[in-house]
Coordinates of C-alpha atoms in Angstrom, one line a residue:
E1 CA 15.1 28.9 25.9
D2 CA 14.9 32.6 26.3
R3 CA 18.4 32.9 27.2
K4 CA 20.0 30.6 24.5
K5 CA 17.9 32.7 21.9
E6 CA 18.9 36.3 23.8
L7 CA 22.3 34.9 23.5
G8 CA 22.1 34.2 19.6
Q9 CA 20.8 37.7 18.7
K10 CA 24.0 39.1 20.8
S11 CA 26.7 36.5 18.6
L12 CA 24.8 37.8 15.7
S13 CA 24.7 41.6 16.2
Y14 CA 28.9 41.0 16.4
L15 CA 29.6 40.1 13.5
H16 CA 27.1 42.8 12.2
R17 CA 29.9 45.0 14.2
A18 CA 33.1 42.8 13.3
L19 CA 31.7 43.4 9.8
E20 CA 31.1 47.0 9.4
L21 CA 35.3 47.3 11.3
C22 CA 36.5 45.2 8.8
K23 CA 35.3 47.6 5.9
G24 CA 38.0 50.0 6.5
V25 CA 40.6 46.4 6.3
D26 CA 40.7 45.3 3.0
D27 CA 41.6 41.6 3.8
D28 CA 39.4 39.3 2.3
Y29 CA 40.5 35.9 4.7
L30 CA 38.8 38.1 7.3
A31 CA 36.3 39.4 5.3
N32 CA 35.4 35.7 3.6
L33 CA 34.9 34.1 7.3
L34 CA 32.8 37.5 8.4
N35 CA 30.5 36.7 5.6
I36 CA 29.8 32.8 6.2
W37 CA 28.9 33.1 9.8
L38 CA 27.0 36.1 8.8
G39 CA 25.6 34.0 6.3
I40 CA 24.9 31.0 8.5
S41 CA 24.0 33.0 11.7
T42 CA 21.2 35.5 9.7
Y43 CA 19.5 32.1 8.3
D44 CA 19.8 30.2 12.1
W45 CA 18.5 33.2 14.2
E46 CA 16.9 35.2 12.0
G47 CA 15.4 33.2 8.9
N48 CA 15.7 35.8 7.1
L49 CA 17.0 33.4 4.0
G50 CA 17.7 36.5 1.5
A51 CA 20.0 38.3 3.7
S52 CA 21.9 35.0 4.1
L53 CA 22.5 34.4 0.5
T54 CA 23.4 38.3 0.1
Y55 CA 26.4 37.3 3.1
L56 CA 27.7 33.9 1.2
E57 CA 27.8 34.7 -2.3
E58 CA 29.7 38.0 -1.0
A59 CA 32.3 35.4 0.5
M60 CA 32.4 33.3 -2.6
R61 CA 33.7 36.7 -3.9
R62 CA 36.2 37.3 -1.1
A63 CA 37.1 33.4 -1.5
T64 CA 37.6 33.6 -5.4
K65 CA 39.9 36.7 -4.8
T66 CA 42.0 34.7 -2.6
R67 CA 41.7 31.2 -4.8
N68 CA 42.1 29.5 -1.7
R69 CA 40.3 26.5 -2.7
Y70 CA 39.7 25.5 0.5
L71 CA 37.6 29.3 1.5
M72 CA 36.0 28.7 -2.0
G73 CA 34.5 25.1 -0.9
H74 CA 33.8 26.2 2.6
A75 CA 31.8 28.8 0.9
A76 CA 30.2 26.8 -1.4
H77 CA 29.5 24.3 1.8
C78 CA 27.2 27.1 2.9
L79 CA 25.5 28.6 -0.3
A80 CA 24.6 24.9 -0.9
Y81 CA 23.2 25.0 3.1
V82 CA 20.8 28.0 2.3
A83 CA 19.9 26.8 -0.8
H84 CA 18.7 23.7 0.7
W85 CA 16.6 25.3 3.2
M86 CA 15.8 27.9 0.5
S87 CA 14.2 24.5 -1.4
L88 CA 11.9 23.7 1.6
I89 CA 10.1 26.7 1.7
E90 CA 9.2 27.2 -1.8
Q91 CA 5.2 26.0 -3.0
D92 CA 5.9 25.6 -6.7
P93 CA 7.5 22.6 -7.2
D94 CA 9.3 23.7 -10.6
K95 CA 11.1 26.6 -8.5
R96 CA 11.2 23.9 -5.7
K97 CA 12.8 21.3 -8.0
Q98 CA 15.7 23.9 -9.6
G99 CA 16.3 24.5 -5.7
I100 CA 17.4 21.4 -5.3
K101 CA 19.8 21.5 -8.1
N102 CA 21.6 24.6 -7.1
A103 CA 21.7 22.5 -3.8
I104 CA 23.7 19.8 -5.6
K105 CA 25.4 22.2 -7.2
Y106 CA 27.2 23.6 -5.0
E107 CA 28.0 20.6 -2.3
E108 CA 29.7 19.1 -5.4
E109 CA 31.4 22.5 -5.9
A110 CA 32.6 21.6 -2.0
L111 CA 33.6 18.8 -2.5
R112 CA 35.8 19.2 -6.0
Y113 CA 37.2 22.8 -4.2
F114 CA 38.2 20.4 -0.8
T115 CA 40.0 17.8 -1.9
A116 CA 41.6 20.0 -4.5
S117 CA 42.9 21.9 -1.2
S118 CA 43.9 18.6 0.3
F119 CA 41.2 18.2 2.9
V120 CA 39.7 15.4 3.1
P121 CA 35.9 16.5 4.0
I122 CA 34.1 14.7 7.0
S123 CA 30.2 15.6 6.2
F124 CA 28.1 16.0 3.0
W125 CA 25.0 15.3 4.1
I126 CA 23.3 18.0 1.7
L127 CA 24.5 16.0 -1.3
P128 CA 22.6 12.5 -0.5
D129 CA 19.8 14.2 0.6
S130 CA 19.5 16.5 -1.8
Y131 CA 19.2 13.6 -4.5
S132 CA 16.4 11.9 -2.2
A133 CA 14.5 15.1 -1.7
L134 CA 14.9 15.1 -5.7
A135 CA 13.6 11.7 -6.1
Q136 CA 10.6 13.1 -4.7
E137 CA 9.4 15.7 -7.3
E138 CA 10.1 13.2 -10.2
I139 CA 6.3 11.5 -11.5
H140 CA 8.9 8.4 -13.2
L141 CA 9.8 5.8 -11.1
E142 CA 13.3 4.8 -13.3
A143 CA 14.0 8.1 -12.7
K144 CA 13.2 7.9 -9.3
L145 CA 15.4 5.1 -8.6
D146 CA 17.9 6.2 -10.6
L147 CA 18.6 9.9 -7.9
L148 CA 17.8 7.7 -4.7
E149 CA 21.0 5.2 -5.8
K150 CA 22.6 8.9 -7.1
A151 CA 21.7 9.6 -2.9
V152 CA 23.0 5.9 -1.8
K153 CA 26.3 6.6 -3.9
A154 CA 26.8 10.2 -2.2
G155 CA 26.6 9.0 1.6
R156 CA 28.6 6.4 1.3
E157 CA 31.4 8.2 -0.4
S158 CA 30.3 10.8 2.4
L159 CA 31.5 8.0 5.0
N160 CA 34.6 6.9 3.3
Y161 CA 36.3 10.1 3.0
A162 CA 35.1 10.0 7.5
K163 CA 36.9 6.9 7.5
D164 CA 39.9 8.1 5.1
S165 CA 40.1 11.3 7.3
G166 CA 41.9 9.6 10.1
Y167 CA 39.8 11.2 13.2
F168 CA 37.0 8.4 12.5
P169 CA 34.9 7.3 14.6
R170 CA 34.0 11.1 15.7
P171 CA 30.9 12.6 17.3
D172 CA 29.0 13.3 13.4
W173 CA 25.4 12.6 12.7
G174 CA 26.2 13.9 9.6
V175 CA 28.0 10.8 7.7
Y176 CA 24.8 8.8 8.6
H177 CA 22.4 11.1 8.1
G178 CA 21.9 11.5 4.4
L179 CA 22.8 7.9 3.8
S180 CA 21.0 6.4 5.6
K181 CA 17.5 8.5 4.5
A182 CA 18.6 7.7 0.8
L183 CA 18.7 4.0 1.6
C184 CA 15.2 3.7 3.6
S185 CA 14.0 6.0 0.9
L186 CA 14.8 3.5 -2.0
S187 CA 13.9 0.8 -0.1
T188 CA 9.8 1.9 -1.1
L189 CA 10.5 1.7 -4.4
K190 CA 11.7 -2.3 -4.3
N191 CA 9.4 -5.0 -5.1
D192 CA 11.8 -7.7 -3.7
V193 CA 11.0 -8.1 0.2
N194 CA 14.6 -9.9 1.4
E195 CA 16.1 -6.2 -0.9
K196 CA 13.3 -3.9 1.3
K197 CA 14.9 -5.2 4.3
R198 CA 18.3 -5.3 3.9
L199 CA 17.9 -1.6 2.8
C200 CA 16.2 -1.2 6.1
T201 CA 17.9 -2.7 8.5
E202 CA 21.1 -0.7 7.0
A203 CA 19.3 2.4 7.2
L204 CA 18.3 2.2 11.0
E205 CA 21.7 0.7 11.6
Y206 CA 23.1 4.2 10.6
R207 CA 19.4 6.1 11.4
E208 CA 20.2 5.2 15.1
E209 CA 23.6 6.0 15.6
S210 CA 23.0 9.2 13.7
V211 CA 20.3 9.9 16.7
R212 CA 23.3 8.4 19.3
I213 CA 25.7 11.1 18.4
A214 CA 22.9 13.8 18.5
E215 CA 21.7 12.2 22.1
Q216 CA 24.8 12.0 23.7
V217 CA 27.3 14.6 22.2
T218 CA 24.7 17.5 21.2
P219 CA 22.2 17.2 24.2
F220 CA 20.8 20.8 23.2
D221 CA 20.5 21.1 19.3
H222 CA 16.1 20.3 19.3
W223 CA 16.4 20.2 15.9
N224 CA 18.6 18.0 15.0
K225 CA 17.9 15.4 17.5
G226 CA 14.0 15.4 15.7
V227 CA 14.8 15.1 12.3
F228 CA 16.6 11.9 12.9
R229 CA 13.6 11.2 15.2
N230 CA 11.7 11.4 12.4
Y231 CA 13.4 9.4 9.8
Q232 CA 13.8 7.1 12.8
A233 CA 10.7 6.7 12.9
L234 CA 9.8 6.3 9.2
V235 CA 12.6 3.2 9.0
Y236 CA 10.7 1.5 11.6
T237 CA 7.3 2.2 9.7
E238 CA 8.9 0.2 6.2
L239 CA 9.9 -2.9 8.2
A240 CA 6.6 -3.1 9.5
E241 CA 5.0 -2.6 6.4
I242 CA 6.9 -5.9 4.8
E243 CA 6.6 -7.7 8.7
A244 CA 3.9 -10.6 8.4
D245 CA 3.7 -11.6 12.1
K246 CA 1.2 -9.0 13.2
S247 CA 2.6 -8.4 17.1
K248 CA 6.3 -8.2 15.3
K249 CA 4.1 -5.7 13.1
Q250 CA 2.5 -4.2 15.7
V251 CA 5.8 -3.7 18.0
L252 CA 7.5 -1.6 14.8
L253 CA 4.8 1.0 14.4
E254 CA 5.0 0.7 18.7
K255 CA 8.2 2.0 18.2
A256 CA 7.8 4.2 15.5
V257 CA 4.8 6.2 17.4
H258 CA 7.2 6.8 19.6
S259 CA 10.2 8.1 18.1
M260 CA 7.5 11.0 16.3
Q261 CA 6.4 12.1 19.4
N262 CA 9.9 12.4 20.7
S263 CA 10.7 13.7 16.8
L264 CA 7.6 16.9 17.4
D265 CA 8.8 17.9 21.4
S266 CA 12.2 18.1 19.6
C267 CA 11.6 20.5 17.1
L268 CA 8.7 22.8 19.2
K269 CA 11.3 23.3 21.5
R270 CA 14.0 24.8 18.3
L271 CA 10.4 26.4 17.4
R272 CA 10.2 28.1 20.2
I273 CA 13.4 29.4 20.1
S274 CA 14.0 30.3 17.0
P275 CA 10.5 29.9 14.4
K276 CA 11.1 30.2 10.6
P277 CA 9.3 29.7 7.8
G278 CA 11.3 26.6 6.6
L279 CA 11.2 25.0 10.1
Y280 CA 7.7 25.5 10.1
V281 CA 6.9 23.4 7.2
T282 CA 9.0 20.5 7.8
V283 CA 7.3 20.5 11.5
G284 CA 4.5 20.1 9.3
K285 CA 5.2 17.0 7.0
Y286 CA 6.4 15.2 10.2
H287 CA 3.0 16.3 11.6
E288 CA 2.1 14.2 8.7
N289 CA 4.2 11.5 9.1
Y290 CA 2.8 10.7 12.8
A291 CA -0.8 10.6 11.8
R292 CA -0.5 8.3 9.2
I293 CA 1.5 6.4 11.5
L294 CA -0.9 6.3 14.3
N295 CA -3.7 5.0 11.3
Q296 CA -1.1 2.3 10.8
L297 CA -1.2 1.7 14.3
Y298 CA -4.9 1.9 14.9
V299 CA -5.2 -1.1 11.0
I300 CA -3.3 -3.4 13.8
T301 CA -5.7 -2.6 16.7
G302 CA -8.3 -1.8 16.7
D303 CA -7.8 1.6 19.1
P304 CA -9.4 4.4 18.5
D305 CA -7.5 6.1 20.9
N306 CA -5.1 5.7 18.0
L307 CA -7.2 7.5 15.6
R308 CA -8.1 10.2 18.2
K309 CA -4.4 11.4 18.4
A310 CA -3.9 11.5 14.5
V311 CA -7.0 13.8 14.7
D312 CA -5.2 15.5 16.9
V313 CA -1.6 15.5 15.3
Y314 CA -3.5 16.7 11.7
K315 CA -4.6 19.7 13.5
G316 CA -0.9 20.6 14.5
A317 CA 0.1 19.9 10.8
L318 CA -2.6 22.5 9.7
E319 CA -1.4 25.3 12.6
A320 CA 2.7 24.8 10.9
Y321 CA 1.8 25.0 7.9
D322 CA -0.7 28.1 8.1
K323 CA 2.7 29.7 10.0
A324 CA 4.8 29.1 7.1
G325 CA 2.4 30.5 4.8
W326 CA 1.6 27.0 2.7
H327 CA -2.3 27.4 2.8
S328 CA -2.7 25.2 -0.4
Y329 CA -1.7 22.1 1.5
T330 CA -4.8 22.8 4.2
A331 CA -7.5 21.2 2.0
E332 CA -6.1 17.6 1.9
I333 CA -5.8 17.8 5.6
Y334 CA -8.9 18.9 6.5
W335 CA -9.7 15.8 4.3
R336 CA -7.7 13.5 6.2
I337 CA -9.3 14.2 9.5
A338 CA -12.7 14.0 8.0
S339 CA -12.0 9.9 7.1
L340 CA -10.7 9.7 10.0
Y341 CA -13.8 10.9 12.3
D342 CA -16.1 8.7 9.9
K343 CA -14.3 5.7 11.3
L344 CA -14.7 7.2 14.3
D345 CA -18.5 7.1 13.4
E346 CA -18.6 11.3 14.2
Y347 CA -20.2 12.3 11.6
S348 CA -20.8 15.8 12.4
E349 CA -17.0 16.3 13.4
A350 CA -16.6 14.7 9.7
A351 CA -19.1 17.2 8.1
E352 CA -17.3 20.3 9.5
N353 CA -14.2 19.5 8.7

């Protein structure tokens, strides 16, 4: 991990040096590529979204001067990536919503530029992912459904682009990630059990493919491995909710617990290499997911160890939100911890929380 961090910082220093040298040469193509790599690397290794955005806006300016649609598409895609992460760390709901809309706008621009340049885009996971995120911000059911259906549509189109590229199947998890997430989210809003099961089954198929690719092709990409395991656990949880057989329900929840533990183990490895607010926010949410699943498993098994584990996991969420600066999220978690201690008849611990 230390070696990986060292190499990341070294590559960033080389990019800065290359950009300085580039200033003596009026080459928009070269300046575009350098600013793109600096924009992505600055966030990945330093967590500086402001600086990253500045580099990528310059990349787009340079690409526009060349009138090269592929370069403009690449810059727009990277701007969507940064807008996506900026929305994740935004605590103000209105600003967060606008940030997600910005990510959608940039990604749709990237898609238009790429297709106009006869380049077949392979993976546009940010588009379905952002539509799903925007749905979470809505309070009206019809608006949520509309956005999630758009997310599914965008995910299916991404899969079709990949198939039409002539390079499919290929080791690209992005083709499956956004679509699986959208299908699972859409299933939570359906009342018909058969429809919910159909959506979850399809979501699980794509999710397991993203997990397989991450494990086999990018085994040291700890962050994405953790992300996919989290969403795998959520699909198992949704399937457990509609499962009538108690023993099968327990098996599904146990699978979800296993996936969540793997998720956190992987994500925390990435945090040790690159501790960034956006990653801590996400890890905090994953801790909450894990604790809820453990509580559901307790309802089935009656095993108090699941509640004790859930308490520890919620404490992990508190630590993650604290490091991200999301202190407003802690009050509800303290309440959840207290309610778990109540179930365990540990009233003094409950009072402290």
